Amino acid sequence: MATAGTNPNHLTGIGARTIPEFDGVHEVWPRGDRLRAVRAAAAAYKERFKAQGRVRAVRSVDIAAAPYPVKYAFHDAVSVPTLPLISMINRMIVVQYDDFDGRARTLVFEPTVPDGSAEAPFYRNLRKLVDKVPGGKLLERTVLRYYAEPGDVLRRLGLAADDIDFCTFDHLHVQDPRMILGSTEVVEGEQAPRSPLFGGARMLVHERELATLRSLHPMQWAWYVDGGLGGVDPEKFVTFDGDVELGPGVALLWTPGHTDGNHSLVLNTPDGVWVSSENGISLDNWQPELSRIPGVRRYHEEFGREICPNANTLEDSLDQYDSMVKEKTLADRCKADPRWLQILPSTELAPWKRFWPVVPTYVHGGIAYGEIKGGRR
């Protein structure tokens, strides 16, 4: 059964399919009933998802660390004086799997190009502010760090651009699709049109997220790269609406709230199910009852909430709550420390002592299974 608005033929063309367990759960009313419906659907789907098989290989590589306001990171729950900014580390995840037609596929999740992200109004304005502040350059060195560009990551893993079938982001905050998919127009400040970063790869994107970038509301504008679709071939996008599974062991689950079209990467591995998204920036967001960040556990205890959201945009805080419960229900327990869930934030709070006490209570540090291989197509 197709989720309303999904083009099943489009998904069939890439060996993917919709997930019937979640049909209608995000429309259940009243809201308490909706949360229970989301939790029950996630538990039911997890059983089938794990039985279908595992991904062939997965590897995460750090891309860059960028500044982020503490007040957003934990819904203003931090209860002691701190630096106003912390750093978040973006990780690119490469996943190799077979689709439901048996074709070998390679997916790149979160291939952030820092030069594109810097043009989002939030970061552009922050850069202007830092330039005006005495000692601003020192502050910049404190919160910024570059590890690798997406193209460097491919080479490090023995992959070529043409090995990539699909790329995707959990949402398009501070992302410039022109940097990934190429453009027939010249990006401001450059001399020639951008070439595709991953050859003929297409971007998987929720219909609502792509529509948001096409028509930004003022409350959304600061976090998106306005004009990021200029000159991009529309055929480069594969859109979906709702929840989809790409093949045994890999799914993109619709997790609305942080943005309308937010989706989370879900992987079945030899250690069980992992989930990655930016609904939180550390495990403390999903498991506040275990947090040692001052104020986060109190947020859980005083409000009776089992999550503490990453809240730079509260497009729908109730939906984001339900989505984080959806993620928690899917994720398995960590083998190294079963108190913690196997949730890997797509951008994660840096565990740097300079930001103490706003440091993650527990860090997985990445994910790696199997052997990433080039030439599988």
Coordinates of C-alpha atoms in Angstrom, one line a residue:
M1 CA 0.0 0.0 0.0
A2 CA 1.4 3.4 -0.9
T3 CA 1.5 6.3 1.5
A4 CA -0.7 9.1 0.2
G5 CA 1.2 11.2 -2.3
T6 CA 3.9 8.7 -2.9
N7 CA 4.5 7.7 -6.5
P8 CA 5.1 3.9 -6.1
N9 CA 6.2 3.6 -9.8
H10 CA 9.0 6.1 -9.1
L11 CA 10.2 4.1 -6.1
T12 CA 9.9 0.8 -8.0
G13 CA 12.3 2.3 -10.6
I14 CA 15.0 2.5 -7.9
G15 CA 14.2 -0.9 -6.3
A16 CA 12.6 0.7 -3.3
R17 CA 9.1 0.5 -1.8
T18 CA 6.8 2.2 0.7
I19 CA 6.3 1.0 4.3
P20 CA 2.7 0.2 5.1
E21 CA 3.1 0.0 8.9
F22 CA 3.3 3.8 9.1
D23 CA 0.3 4.6 6.8
G24 CA -1.8 7.3 8.5
V25 CA -0.1 7.2 11.9
H26 CA 1.1 10.9 11.6
E27 CA -2.5 12.0 11.1
V28 CA -4.1 10.2 14.1
W29 CA -5.9 12.5 16.5
P30 CA -5.8 13.5 19.3
R31 CA -2.1 13.9 19.9
G32 CA -1.7 11.5 22.7
D33 CA -3.3 8.8 20.5
R34 CA -0.9 9.8 17.7
L35 CA 2.2 9.2 19.9
R36 CA 0.9 5.8 20.8
A37 CA 0.2 5.0 17.2
V38 CA 3.7 6.1 16.1
R39 CA 5.3 4.0 18.8
A40 CA 3.3 0.9 18.0
A41 CA 3.9 1.2 14.2
A42 CA 7.7 1.6 14.8
A43 CA 7.7 -1.5 17.0
A44 CA 5.8 -3.5 14.4
Y45 CA 8.0 -2.3 11.5
K46 CA 11.2 -3.0 13.4
E47 CA 10.4 -6.7 13.6
R48 CA 9.9 -7.0 9.9
F49 CA 12.8 -4.6 9.0
K50 CA 15.3 -6.8 10.9
A51 CA 14.0 -10.0 9.4
Q52 CA 14.6 -8.7 5.8
G53 CA 18.4 -8.6 6.1
R54 CA 21.3 -6.3 6.6
V55 CA 23.3 -3.7 4.7
R56 CA 26.5 -5.0 3.0
A57 CA 28.7 -2.3 4.4
V58 CA 28.6 1.1 6.1
R59 CA 31.3 3.6 7.1
S60 CA 31.1 7.1 8.6
V61 CA 33.7 9.8 8.1
D62 CA 33.9 13.2 9.8
I63 CA 33.5 16.2 7.4
A64 CA 33.6 19.4 9.5
A65 CA 32.8 20.9 12.8
A66 CA 30.8 24.1 12.8
P67 CA 29.4 26.4 15.6
Y68 CA 25.9 26.1 17.0
P69 CA 24.0 28.0 19.8
V70 CA 23.7 26.1 23.1
K71 CA 20.2 27.5 23.5
Y72 CA 19.0 25.6 20.5
A73 CA 20.9 22.4 21.1
F74 CA 18.8 21.3 24.1
H75 CA 15.6 23.3 23.9
D76 CA 17.1 26.0 26.2
A77 CA 17.4 23.3 29.0
V78 CA 21.0 23.9 29.9
S79 CA 20.9 25.4 33.4
V80 CA 24.4 26.8 34.0
P81 CA 26.3 29.7 32.4
T82 CA 28.2 28.4 29.4
L83 CA 29.8 29.7 26.2
P84 CA 27.0 30.7 23.8
L85 CA 28.3 28.4 21.1
I86 CA 29.4 24.8 20.9
S87 CA 30.6 22.8 17.9
M88 CA 28.7 20.1 16.0
I89 CA 30.6 17.6 13.9
N90 CA 29.0 16.6 10.6
R91 CA 29.5 13.0 9.5
M92 CA 29.1 11.6 6.0
I93 CA 27.9 8.0 6.0
V94 CA 28.5 5.7 3.0
V95 CA 26.1 2.8 2.8
Q96 CA 26.3 -0.2 0.4
Y97 CA 23.3 -2.4 0.0
D98 CA 21.3 -4.4 -2.5
D99 CA 17.9 -3.0 -3.5
F100 CA 14.8 -5.0 -3.7
D101 CA 15.5 -5.9 -7.3
G102 CA 18.9 -7.3 -6.3
R103 CA 21.0 -4.4 -7.8
A104 CA 24.1 -3.3 -5.9
R105 CA 23.7 0.2 -4.6
T106 CA 25.8 2.9 -2.9
L107 CA 24.1 5.6 -0.9
V108 CA 25.9 8.7 0.6
F109 CA 24.1 10.2 3.6
E110 CA 25.0 13.8 4.6
P111 CA 27.6 14.8 2.1
T112 CA 27.9 18.3 3.4
V113 CA 30.0 20.8 1.4
P114 CA 31.1 23.4 4.0
D115 CA 31.4 26.2 1.4
G116 CA 27.7 25.8 0.5
S117 CA 26.6 25.6 4.2
A118 CA 28.4 28.8 5.0
E119 CA 25.9 30.7 2.7
A120 CA 22.9 29.9 4.8
P121 CA 21.7 33.2 6.3
F122 CA 22.2 31.9 9.9
Y123 CA 25.9 31.2 9.3
R124 CA 26.4 34.2 7.0
N125 CA 25.1 36.5 9.8
L126 CA 27.1 34.7 12.4
R127 CA 30.3 35.2 10.4
K128 CA 29.6 38.9 10.2
L129 CA 29.1 39.1 13.9
V130 CA 32.3 37.2 14.7
D131 CA 34.2 39.5 12.4
K132 CA 33.1 42.5 14.5
V133 CA 33.9 41.0 17.9
P134 CA 37.3 41.6 19.4
G135 CA 39.1 38.3 19.3
G136 CA 36.6 36.9 16.8
K137 CA 39.3 35.1 14.8
L138 CA 40.3 33.2 17.9
L139 CA 36.7 32.3 18.6
E140 CA 36.4 31.1 15.0
R141 CA 39.4 28.7 15.5
T142 CA 37.7 27.4 18.7
V143 CA 34.5 26.3 17.0
L144 CA 35.5 25.6 13.4
R145 CA 37.4 22.6 12.2
Y146 CA 37.7 21.0 8.7
Y147 CA 38.4 17.3 8.3
A148 CA 37.6 16.3 4.7
E149 CA 35.5 17.2 1.7
P150 CA 33.0 14.6 0.4
G151 CA 35.1 13.9 -2.6
D152 CA 38.1 13.2 -0.3
V153 CA 36.0 10.8 1.6
L154 CA 35.2 8.8 -1.5
R155 CA 38.9 8.5 -2.5
R156 CA 39.8 7.5 1.1
L157 CA 37.2 4.7 0.9
G158 CA 38.4 3.6 -2.6
L159 CA 35.3 4.9 -4.4
A160 CA 34.9 7.0 -7.5
A161 CA 32.1 9.5 -8.2
D162 CA 30.5 7.1 -10.6
D163 CA 30.2 4.5 -7.9
I164 CA 27.5 6.5 -6.1
D165 CA 23.8 5.8 -7.0
F166 CA 22.1 8.1 -4.5
C167 CA 22.8 10.8 -2.0
T168 CA 20.5 12.2 0.7
F169 CA 20.3 14.5 3.7
D170 CA 18.0 14.1 6.6
H171 CA 16.8 17.6 5.8
L172 CA 18.1 20.5 3.8
H173 CA 19.0 23.0 6.5
V174 CA 22.3 24.8 5.4
Q175 CA 22.6 22.5 2.4
D176 CA 23.1 23.8 -1.2
P177 CA 22.0 21.1 -3.7
R178 CA 24.0 22.9 -6.4
M179 CA 27.2 21.8 -4.7
I180 CA 26.2 18.2 -4.9
L181 CA 24.1 17.8 -8.1
G182 CA 25.7 20.5 -10.2
S183 CA 24.1 23.5 -11.8
T184 CA 23.8 25.1 -15.2
E185 CA 24.1 28.5 -13.6
V186 CA 27.2 30.0 -12.1
V187 CA 27.1 30.2 -8.3
E188 CA 27.8 33.7 -7.0
G189 CA 31.5 34.2 -6.5
E190 CA 32.5 31.3 -8.8
Q191 CA 33.8 31.4 -12.4
A192 CA 32.0 28.5 -14.0
P193 CA 28.9 26.3 -13.5
R194 CA 29.3 23.6 -10.9
S195 CA 29.8 20.0 -12.0
P196 CA 28.0 17.2 -10.2
L197 CA 30.0 15.9 -7.2
F198 CA 28.8 12.3 -7.6
G199 CA 28.5 11.9 -11.4
G200 CA 25.0 10.8 -12.3
A201 CA 23.9 10.2 -8.7
R202 CA 20.4 11.4 -7.8
M203 CA 19.3 13.0 -4.5
L204 CA 16.6 11.2 -2.5
V205 CA 14.5 13.9 -0.8
H206 CA 11.1 14.1 0.9
E207 CA 8.6 16.0 -1.2
R208 CA 7.8 18.4 1.6
E209 CA 11.5 19.2 2.1
L210 CA 12.1 20.0 -1.5
A211 CA 8.9 22.1 -1.6
T212 CA 10.1 24.0 1.4
L213 CA 13.3 25.0 -0.4
R214 CA 11.3 26.1 -3.4
S215 CA 9.0 28.3 -1.3
L216 CA 10.6 29.4 2.0
H217 CA 8.5 30.8 4.9
P218 CA 10.2 33.7 6.8
M219 CA 10.4 31.5 9.9
Q220 CA 12.4 28.9 7.9
W221 CA 14.5 31.2 5.7
A222 CA 17.5 31.6 8.0
W223 CA 18.4 27.9 7.9
Y224 CA 18.1 27.3 4.2
V225 CA 20.4 28.3 1.3
D226 CA 17.9 30.5 -0.7
G227 CA 18.6 29.9 -4.4
G228 CA 20.1 26.5 -3.8
L229 CA 18.0 25.0 -6.6
G230 CA 19.1 27.5 -9.2
G231 CA 20.1 25.6 -12.4
V232 CA 19.7 22.2 -10.9
D233 CA 18.2 19.6 -13.2
P234 CA 14.8 18.5 -11.6
E235 CA 15.4 15.0 -12.9
K236 CA 18.3 14.8 -10.4
F237 CA 15.8 14.4 -7.5
V238 CA 14.0 11.3 -6.5
T239 CA 11.1 12.4 -4.3
F240 CA 9.0 10.4 -1.8
D241 CA 6.3 11.2 0.6
G242 CA 6.2 9.2 3.8
D243 CA 8.4 6.3 4.8
V244 CA 10.4 4.2 2.3
E245 CA 12.8 1.3 2.4
L246 CA 15.5 1.2 -0.2
G247 CA 16.5 -2.4 0.2
P248 CA 17.0 -5.1 2.9
G249 CA 18.6 -3.4 5.9
V250 CA 18.2 0.3 4.8
A251 CA 15.2 2.6 5.2
L252 CA 14.4 6.4 5.2
L253 CA 11.7 7.0 7.8
W254 CA 9.7 10.2 7.7
T255 CA 10.4 12.0 11.0
P256 CA 8.6 15.4 10.7
G257 CA 8.8 18.2 13.2
H258 CA 12.3 19.6 13.0
T259 CA 11.3 20.3 9.4
D260 CA 8.2 19.3 7.5
G261 CA 10.2 16.8 5.3
N262 CA 12.8 15.5 7.8
H263 CA 13.7 11.9 7.4
S264 CA 16.0 9.5 9.3
L265 CA 18.4 6.9 8.0
V266 CA 17.8 3.5 9.5
L267 CA 20.3 0.6 9.1
N268 CA 20.3 -3.0 10.1
T269 CA 23.8 -4.2 10.9
P270 CA 25.5 -7.2 12.6
D271 CA 25.0 -5.3 15.9
G272 CA 21.4 -4.6 15.2
V273 CA 19.5 -1.4 14.2
W274 CA 21.2 2.0 14.0
V275 CA 19.3 5.3 13.4
S276 CA 20.8 8.6 12.2
S277 CA 19.2 12.1 12.2
E278 CA 19.6 15.6 13.5
N279 CA 16.5 15.6 15.7
G280 CA 19.1 15.6 18.4
I281 CA 22.8 16.5 18.4
S282 CA 23.8 14.0 21.1
L283 CA 22.4 10.9 22.8
D284 CA 21.5 13.2 25.6
N285 CA 18.7 14.5 23.4
W286 CA 17.1 11.1 23.0
Q287 CA 17.9 9.8 26.5
P288 CA 17.8 12.9 28.8
E289 CA 17.3 10.7 31.9
L290 CA 21.0 9.6 31.5
S291 CA 22.4 13.0 30.7
R292 CA 25.2 14.7 32.7
I293 CA 24.7 18.0 30.9
P294 CA 23.4 20.4 33.6
G295 CA 19.6 21.0 33.2
V296 CA 18.9 18.3 30.6
R297 CA 18.0 15.5 33.1
R298 CA 15.9 18.1 35.0
Y299 CA 14.1 19.0 31.7
H300 CA 13.1 15.3 31.5
E301 CA 12.1 15.1 35.1
E302 CA 10.1 18.3 35.5
F303 CA 8.2 18.1 32.2
G304 CA 7.9 14.3 32.1
R305 CA 9.4 14.2 28.6
E306 CA 11.4 11.3 27.3
I307 CA 13.3 13.4 24.8
C308 CA 14.8 16.8 24.7
P309 CA 14.7 18.1 21.1
N310 CA 17.3 19.9 19.0
A311 CA 15.2 23.1 18.7
N312 CA 16.6 25.6 16.4
T313 CA 13.4 25.5 14.4
L314 CA 10.2 24.4 16.2
E315 CA 8.1 23.9 13.0
D316 CA 6.1 21.5 15.0
S317 CA 7.5 20.5 18.4
L318 CA 4.8 17.8 19.0
D319 CA 5.6 16.1 15.7
Q320 CA 9.4 16.3 16.5
Y321 CA 8.7 14.6 19.8
D322 CA 6.8 11.8 18.2
S323 CA 9.5 11.4 15.5
M324 CA 12.2 11.1 18.2
V325 CA 10.1 8.4 19.9
K326 CA 9.8 6.7 16.5
E327 CA 13.7 6.7 16.2
K328 CA 14.1 5.5 19.8
T329 CA 11.8 2.6 19.2
L330 CA 13.7 1.5 16.1
A331 CA 17.2 1.7 17.5
D332 CA 18.8 -1.3 19.3
R333 CA 20.8 -1.1 22.4
C334 CA 24.6 -0.5 22.2
K335 CA 26.7 -3.6 22.7
A336 CA 29.5 -1.7 24.4
D337 CA 27.1 -0.1 26.9
P338 CA 23.5 -1.3 26.8
R339 CA 22.2 1.7 28.6
W340 CA 22.6 3.7 25.4
L341 CA 20.7 3.4 22.1
Q342 CA 22.4 3.0 18.7
I343 CA 21.5 6.5 17.5
L344 CA 24.2 8.4 15.6
P345 CA 23.4 12.1 15.3
S346 CA 24.0 13.2 11.7
T347 CA 25.7 16.2 13.2
E348 CA 27.0 15.5 16.7
L349 CA 28.0 17.7 19.6
A350 CA 31.8 17.7 19.7
P351 CA 33.2 16.1 22.9
W352 CA 35.7 18.9 23.4
K353 CA 36.7 19.9 26.9
R354 CA 36.7 23.5 26.0
F355 CA 32.9 23.4 25.9
W356 CA 32.5 21.7 29.3
P357 CA 30.0 21.1 30.8
V358 CA 28.1 21.0 27.5
V359 CA 29.7 17.9 26.3
P360 CA 28.0 14.6 25.3
T361 CA 27.5 12.1 28.1
Y362 CA 28.2 9.2 25.7
V363 CA 29.6 9.2 22.2
H364 CA 29.6 6.3 19.7
G365 CA 32.3 8.0 17.6
G366 CA 31.1 6.7 14.2
I367 CA 29.9 3.5 12.6
A368 CA 31.8 0.9 10.5
Y369 CA 30.7 -2.5 9.3
G370 CA 31.8 -4.6 6.3
E371 CA 34.1 -3.5 3.5
I372 CA 33.2 -0.6 1.2
K373 CA 34.0 -1.6 -2.3
G374 CA 34.3 0.3 -5.6
G375 CA 33.0 -0.9 -8.9
R376 CA 29.9 -2.6 -7.6
R377 CA 27.6 -1.0 -10.2

